[in-house]
CSV table of N, CA, C and O in Angstrom, one decimal:
chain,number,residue,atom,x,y,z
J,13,UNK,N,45.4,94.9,-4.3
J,13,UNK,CA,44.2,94.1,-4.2
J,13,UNK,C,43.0,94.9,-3.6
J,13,UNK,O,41.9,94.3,-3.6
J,14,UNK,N,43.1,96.1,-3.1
J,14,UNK,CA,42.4,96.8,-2.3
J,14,UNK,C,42.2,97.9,-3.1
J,14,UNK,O,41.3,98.7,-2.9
J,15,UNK,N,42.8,97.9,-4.0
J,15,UNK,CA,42.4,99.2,-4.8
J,15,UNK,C,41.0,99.6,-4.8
J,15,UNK,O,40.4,98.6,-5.0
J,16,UNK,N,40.2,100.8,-4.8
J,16,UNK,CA,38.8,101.0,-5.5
J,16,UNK,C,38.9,102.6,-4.9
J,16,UNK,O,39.8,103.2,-4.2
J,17,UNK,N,37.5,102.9,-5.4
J,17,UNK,CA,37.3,104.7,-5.0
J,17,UNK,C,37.8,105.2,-3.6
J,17,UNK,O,38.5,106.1,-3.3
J,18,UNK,N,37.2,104.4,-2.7
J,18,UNK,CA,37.3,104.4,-1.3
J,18,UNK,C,38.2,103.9,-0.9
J,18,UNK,O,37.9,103.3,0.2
J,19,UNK,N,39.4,103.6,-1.3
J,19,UNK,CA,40.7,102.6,-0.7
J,19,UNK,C,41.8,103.5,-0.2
J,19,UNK,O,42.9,103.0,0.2
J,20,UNK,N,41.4,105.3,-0.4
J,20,UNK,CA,42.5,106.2,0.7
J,20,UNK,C,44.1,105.5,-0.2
J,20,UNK,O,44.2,104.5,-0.9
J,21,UNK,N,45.1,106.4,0.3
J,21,UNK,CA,46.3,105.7,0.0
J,21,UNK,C,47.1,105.2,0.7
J,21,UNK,O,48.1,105.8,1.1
J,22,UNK,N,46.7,103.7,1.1
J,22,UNK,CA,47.1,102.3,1.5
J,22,UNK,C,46.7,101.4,0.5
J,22,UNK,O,46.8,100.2,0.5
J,23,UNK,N,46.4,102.1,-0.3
J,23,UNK,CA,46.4,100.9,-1.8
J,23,UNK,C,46.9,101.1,-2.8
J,23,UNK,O,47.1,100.2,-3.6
J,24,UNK,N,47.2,102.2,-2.9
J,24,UNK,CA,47.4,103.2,-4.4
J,24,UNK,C,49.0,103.3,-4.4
J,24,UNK,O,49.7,104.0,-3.6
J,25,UNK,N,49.6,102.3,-5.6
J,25,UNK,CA,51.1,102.6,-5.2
J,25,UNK,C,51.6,101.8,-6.7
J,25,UNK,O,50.7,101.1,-7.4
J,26,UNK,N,53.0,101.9,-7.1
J,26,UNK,CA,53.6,102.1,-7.6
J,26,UNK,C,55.2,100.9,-7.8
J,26,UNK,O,56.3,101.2,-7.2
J,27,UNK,N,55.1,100.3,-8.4
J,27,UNK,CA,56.1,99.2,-7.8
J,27,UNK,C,57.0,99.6,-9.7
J,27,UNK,O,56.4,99.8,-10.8
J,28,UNK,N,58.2,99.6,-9.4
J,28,UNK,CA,59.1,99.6,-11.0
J,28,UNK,C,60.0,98.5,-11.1
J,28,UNK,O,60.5,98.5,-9.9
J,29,UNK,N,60.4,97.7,-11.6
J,29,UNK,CA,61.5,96.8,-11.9
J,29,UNK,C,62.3,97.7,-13.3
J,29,UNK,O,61.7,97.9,-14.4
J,30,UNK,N,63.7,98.0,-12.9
J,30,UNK,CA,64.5,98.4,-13.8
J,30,UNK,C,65.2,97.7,-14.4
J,30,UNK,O,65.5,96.7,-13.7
J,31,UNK,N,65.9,97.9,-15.5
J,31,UNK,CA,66.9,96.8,-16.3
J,31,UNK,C,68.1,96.8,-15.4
J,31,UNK,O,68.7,95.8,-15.0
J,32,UNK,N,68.4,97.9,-15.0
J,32,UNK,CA,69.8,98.2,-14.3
J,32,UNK,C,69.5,99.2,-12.9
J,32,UNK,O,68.4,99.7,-12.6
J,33,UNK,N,70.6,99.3,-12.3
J,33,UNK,CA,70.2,100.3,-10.9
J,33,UNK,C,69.8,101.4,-11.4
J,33,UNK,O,69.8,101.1,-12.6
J,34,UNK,N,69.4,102.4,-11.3
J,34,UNK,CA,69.0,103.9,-11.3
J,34,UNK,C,70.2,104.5,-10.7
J,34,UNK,O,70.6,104.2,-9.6
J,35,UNK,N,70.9,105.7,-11.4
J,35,UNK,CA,72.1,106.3,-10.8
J,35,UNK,C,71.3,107.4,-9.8
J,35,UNK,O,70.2,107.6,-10.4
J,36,UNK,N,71.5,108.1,-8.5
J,36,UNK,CA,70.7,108.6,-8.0
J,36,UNK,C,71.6,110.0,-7.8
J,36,UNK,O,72.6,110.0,-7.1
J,37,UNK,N,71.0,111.5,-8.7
J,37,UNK,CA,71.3,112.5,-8.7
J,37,UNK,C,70.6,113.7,-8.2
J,37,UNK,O,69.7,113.5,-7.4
J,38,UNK,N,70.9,114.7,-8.4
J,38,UNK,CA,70.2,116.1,-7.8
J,38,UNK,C,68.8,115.8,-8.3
J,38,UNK,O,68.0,116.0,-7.4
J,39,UNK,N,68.3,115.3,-9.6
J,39,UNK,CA,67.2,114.9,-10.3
J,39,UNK,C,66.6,113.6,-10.4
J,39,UNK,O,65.5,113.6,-10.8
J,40,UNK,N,67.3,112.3,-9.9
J,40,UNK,CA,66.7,111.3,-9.5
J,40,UNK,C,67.2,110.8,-8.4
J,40,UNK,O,68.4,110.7,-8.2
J,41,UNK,N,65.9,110.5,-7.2
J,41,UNK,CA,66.2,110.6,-6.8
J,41,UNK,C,64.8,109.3,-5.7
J,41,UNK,O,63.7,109.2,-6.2
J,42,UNK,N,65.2,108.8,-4.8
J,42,UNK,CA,64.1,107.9,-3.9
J,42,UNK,C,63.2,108.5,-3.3
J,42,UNK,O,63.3,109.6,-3.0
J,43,UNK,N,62.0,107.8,-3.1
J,43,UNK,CA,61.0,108.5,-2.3
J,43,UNK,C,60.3,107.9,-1.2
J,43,UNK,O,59.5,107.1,-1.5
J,44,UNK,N,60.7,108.2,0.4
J,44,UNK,CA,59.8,107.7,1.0
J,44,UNK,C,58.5,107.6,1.1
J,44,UNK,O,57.9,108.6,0.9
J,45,UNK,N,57.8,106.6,1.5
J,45,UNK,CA,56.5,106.4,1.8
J,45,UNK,C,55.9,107.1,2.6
J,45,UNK,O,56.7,107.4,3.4
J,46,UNK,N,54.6,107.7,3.0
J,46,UNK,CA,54.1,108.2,3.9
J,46,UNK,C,53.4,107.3,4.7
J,46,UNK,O,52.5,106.7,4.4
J,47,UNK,N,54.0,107.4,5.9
J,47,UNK,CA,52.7,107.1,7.1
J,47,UNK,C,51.4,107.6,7.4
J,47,UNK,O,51.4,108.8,7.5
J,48,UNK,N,50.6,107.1,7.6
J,48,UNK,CA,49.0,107.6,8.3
J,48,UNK,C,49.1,108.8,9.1
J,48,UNK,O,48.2,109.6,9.1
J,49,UNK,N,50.4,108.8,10.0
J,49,UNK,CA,50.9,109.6,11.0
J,49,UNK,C,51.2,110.6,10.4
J,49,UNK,O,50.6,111.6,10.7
J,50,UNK,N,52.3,110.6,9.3
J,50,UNK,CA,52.4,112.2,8.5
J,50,UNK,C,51.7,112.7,7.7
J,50,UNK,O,52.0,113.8,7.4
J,51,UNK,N,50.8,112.1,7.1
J,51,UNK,CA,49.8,112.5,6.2
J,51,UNK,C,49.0,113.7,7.0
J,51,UNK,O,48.6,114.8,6.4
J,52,UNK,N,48.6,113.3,8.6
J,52,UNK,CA,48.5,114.3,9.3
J,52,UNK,C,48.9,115.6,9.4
J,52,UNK,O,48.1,116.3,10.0
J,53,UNK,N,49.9,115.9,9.0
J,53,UNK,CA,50.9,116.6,9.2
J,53,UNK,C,51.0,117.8,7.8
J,53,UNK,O,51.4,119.0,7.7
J,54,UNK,N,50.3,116.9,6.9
J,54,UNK,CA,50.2,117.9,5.6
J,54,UNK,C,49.1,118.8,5.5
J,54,UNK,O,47.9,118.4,5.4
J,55,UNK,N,49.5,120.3,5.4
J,55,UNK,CA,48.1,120.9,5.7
J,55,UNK,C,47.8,121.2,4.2
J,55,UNK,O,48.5,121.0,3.3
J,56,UNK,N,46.4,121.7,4.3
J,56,UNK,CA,45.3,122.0,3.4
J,56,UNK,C,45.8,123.2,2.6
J,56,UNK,O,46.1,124.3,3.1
J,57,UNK,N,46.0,122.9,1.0
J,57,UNK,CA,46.1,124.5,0.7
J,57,UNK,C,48.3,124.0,0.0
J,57,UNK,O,48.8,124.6,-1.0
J,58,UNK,N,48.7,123.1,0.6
J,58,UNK,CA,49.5,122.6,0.5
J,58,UNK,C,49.8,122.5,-0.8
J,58,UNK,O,48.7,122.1,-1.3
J,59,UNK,N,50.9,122.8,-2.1
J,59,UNK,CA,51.1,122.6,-3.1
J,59,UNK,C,51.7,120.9,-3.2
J,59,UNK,O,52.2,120.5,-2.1
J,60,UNK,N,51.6,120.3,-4.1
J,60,UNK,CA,52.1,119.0,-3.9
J,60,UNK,C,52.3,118.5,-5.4
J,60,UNK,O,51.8,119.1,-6.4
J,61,UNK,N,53.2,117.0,-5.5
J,61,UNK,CA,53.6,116.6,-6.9
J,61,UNK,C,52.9,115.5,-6.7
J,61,UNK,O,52.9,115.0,-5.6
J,62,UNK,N,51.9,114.8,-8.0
J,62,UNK,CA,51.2,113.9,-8.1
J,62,UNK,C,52.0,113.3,-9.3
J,62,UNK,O,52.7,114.1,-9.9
J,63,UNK,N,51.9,111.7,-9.8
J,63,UNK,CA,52.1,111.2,-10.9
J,63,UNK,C,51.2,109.7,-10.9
J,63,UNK,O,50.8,109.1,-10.0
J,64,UNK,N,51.2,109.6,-12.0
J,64,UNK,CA,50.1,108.4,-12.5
J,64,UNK,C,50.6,107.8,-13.6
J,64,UNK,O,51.8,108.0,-13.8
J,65,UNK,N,50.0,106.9,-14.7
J,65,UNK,CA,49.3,106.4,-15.7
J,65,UNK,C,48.1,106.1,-15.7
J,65,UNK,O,47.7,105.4,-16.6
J,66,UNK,N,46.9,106.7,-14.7
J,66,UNK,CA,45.3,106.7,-14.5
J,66,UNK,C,44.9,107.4,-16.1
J,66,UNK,O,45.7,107.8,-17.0
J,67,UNK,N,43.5,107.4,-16.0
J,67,UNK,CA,43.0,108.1,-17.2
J,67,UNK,C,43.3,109.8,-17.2
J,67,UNK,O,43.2,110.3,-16.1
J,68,UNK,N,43.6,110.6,-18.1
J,68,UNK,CA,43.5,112.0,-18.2
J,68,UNK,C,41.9,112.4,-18.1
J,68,UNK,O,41.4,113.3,-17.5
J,69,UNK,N,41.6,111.7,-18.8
J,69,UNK,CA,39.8,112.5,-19.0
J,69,UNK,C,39.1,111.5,-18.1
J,69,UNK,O,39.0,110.2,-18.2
J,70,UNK,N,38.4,112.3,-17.0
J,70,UNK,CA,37.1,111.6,-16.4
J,70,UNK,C,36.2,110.9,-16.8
J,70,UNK,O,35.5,111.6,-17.6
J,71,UNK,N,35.6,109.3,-16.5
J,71,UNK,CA,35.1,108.6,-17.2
J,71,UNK,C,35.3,108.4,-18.4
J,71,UNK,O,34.3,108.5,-19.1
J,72,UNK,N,36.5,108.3,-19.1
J,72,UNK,CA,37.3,107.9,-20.5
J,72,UNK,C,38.4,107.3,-20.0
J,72,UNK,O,39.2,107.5,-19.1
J,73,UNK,N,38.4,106.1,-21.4
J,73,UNK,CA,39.8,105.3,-20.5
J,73,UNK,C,40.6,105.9,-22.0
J,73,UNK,O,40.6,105.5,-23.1
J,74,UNK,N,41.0,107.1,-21.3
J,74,UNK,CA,41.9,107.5,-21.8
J,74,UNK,C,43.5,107.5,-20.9
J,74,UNK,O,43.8,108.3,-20.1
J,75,UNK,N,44.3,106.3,-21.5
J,75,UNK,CA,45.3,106.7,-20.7
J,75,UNK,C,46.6,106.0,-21.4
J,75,UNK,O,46.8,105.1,-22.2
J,76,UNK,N,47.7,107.0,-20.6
J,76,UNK,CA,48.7,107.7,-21.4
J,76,UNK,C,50.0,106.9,-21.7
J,76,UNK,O,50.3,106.3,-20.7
J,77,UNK,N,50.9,106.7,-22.7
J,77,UNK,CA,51.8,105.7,-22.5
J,77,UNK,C,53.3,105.8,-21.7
J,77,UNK,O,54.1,104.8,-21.6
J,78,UNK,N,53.6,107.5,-20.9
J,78,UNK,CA,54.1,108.5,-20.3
J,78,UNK,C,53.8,108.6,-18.9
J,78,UNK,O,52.9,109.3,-18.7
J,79,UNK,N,54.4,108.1,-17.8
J,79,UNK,CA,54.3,108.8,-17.1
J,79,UNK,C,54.1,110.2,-16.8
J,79,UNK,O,55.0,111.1,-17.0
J,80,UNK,N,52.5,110.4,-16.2
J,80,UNK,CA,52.6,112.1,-16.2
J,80,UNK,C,52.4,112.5,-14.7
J,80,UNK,O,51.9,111.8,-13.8
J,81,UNK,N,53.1,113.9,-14.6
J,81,UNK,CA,52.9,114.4,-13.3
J,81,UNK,C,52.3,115.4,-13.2
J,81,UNK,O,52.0,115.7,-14.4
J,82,UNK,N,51.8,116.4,-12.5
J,82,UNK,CA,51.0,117.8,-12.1
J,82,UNK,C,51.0,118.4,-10.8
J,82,UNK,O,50.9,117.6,-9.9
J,83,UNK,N,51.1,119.3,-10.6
J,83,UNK,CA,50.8,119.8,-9.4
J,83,UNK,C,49.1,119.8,-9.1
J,83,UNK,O,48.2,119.8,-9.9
J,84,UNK,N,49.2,119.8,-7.3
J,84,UNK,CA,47.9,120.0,-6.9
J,84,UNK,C,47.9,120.4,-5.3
J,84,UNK,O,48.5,120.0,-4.4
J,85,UNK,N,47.1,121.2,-5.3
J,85,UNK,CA,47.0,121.4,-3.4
J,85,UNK,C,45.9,120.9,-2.9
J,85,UNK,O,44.8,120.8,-3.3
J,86,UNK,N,46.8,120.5,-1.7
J,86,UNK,CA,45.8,119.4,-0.9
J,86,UNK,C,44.8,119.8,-0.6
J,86,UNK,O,44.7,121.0,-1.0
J,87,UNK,N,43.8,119.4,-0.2
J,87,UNK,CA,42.8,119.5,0.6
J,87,UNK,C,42.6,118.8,1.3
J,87,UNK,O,43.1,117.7,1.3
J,88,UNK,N,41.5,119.3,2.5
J,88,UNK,CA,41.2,118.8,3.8
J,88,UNK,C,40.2,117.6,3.4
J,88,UNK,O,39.4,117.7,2.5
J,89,UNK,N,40.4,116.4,4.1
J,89,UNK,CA,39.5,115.2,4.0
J,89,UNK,C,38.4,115.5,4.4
J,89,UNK,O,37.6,114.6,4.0
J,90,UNK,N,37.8,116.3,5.0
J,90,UNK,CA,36.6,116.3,5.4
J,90,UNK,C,35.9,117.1,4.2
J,90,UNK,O,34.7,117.2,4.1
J,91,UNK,N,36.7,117.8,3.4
J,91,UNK,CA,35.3,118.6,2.3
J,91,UNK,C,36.1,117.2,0.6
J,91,UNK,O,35.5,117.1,-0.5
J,92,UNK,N,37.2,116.4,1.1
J,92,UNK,CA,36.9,115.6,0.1
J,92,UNK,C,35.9,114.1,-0.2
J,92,UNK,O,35.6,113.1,0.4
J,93,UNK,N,35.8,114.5,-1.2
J,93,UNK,CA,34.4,113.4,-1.7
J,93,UNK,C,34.6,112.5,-3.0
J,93,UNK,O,34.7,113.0,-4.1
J,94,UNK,N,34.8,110.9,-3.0
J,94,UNK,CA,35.2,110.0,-3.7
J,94,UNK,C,33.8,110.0,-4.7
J,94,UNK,O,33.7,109.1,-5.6
């Protein structure tokens, strides 16, 4: 309900209902949540795994019927800009 440009991630999340359990292997596997506290913790420059269904193309609702993922390195909140 909080979602928008400026909603940081305490909004931005991901909920699945599966048919059946998920077997959990070297390749699937749970993910904890991050705290406010460790997000701290992640420095700048940092390689990291992103995934969505958001748009591919900026201002185009282009979007994908695929879960997609990418790499990206973090950056520092103070040179990022919504």
């Amino acid at each position: 309900p909080a979602y928008g440009l400026a909603a940081y991630a305490d909004a931005d999340i991901a909920l699945l209902h599966l048919v059946e359990p998920a077997v959990l292997t070297t390749t699937v596997q749970t993910v904890g949540l991050v705290s406010t506290e460790s997000l701290a913790l992640i420095e700048p420059g940092r390689p990291v795994t992103v995934t969505g269904w958001g748009t591919r193309t900026s201002g185009e609702a282009d979007y994908p019927k695929e879960l997609y993922q990418g790499g990206v390195q973090v950056i520092d909140q103070a040179v990022c800009s919504f």
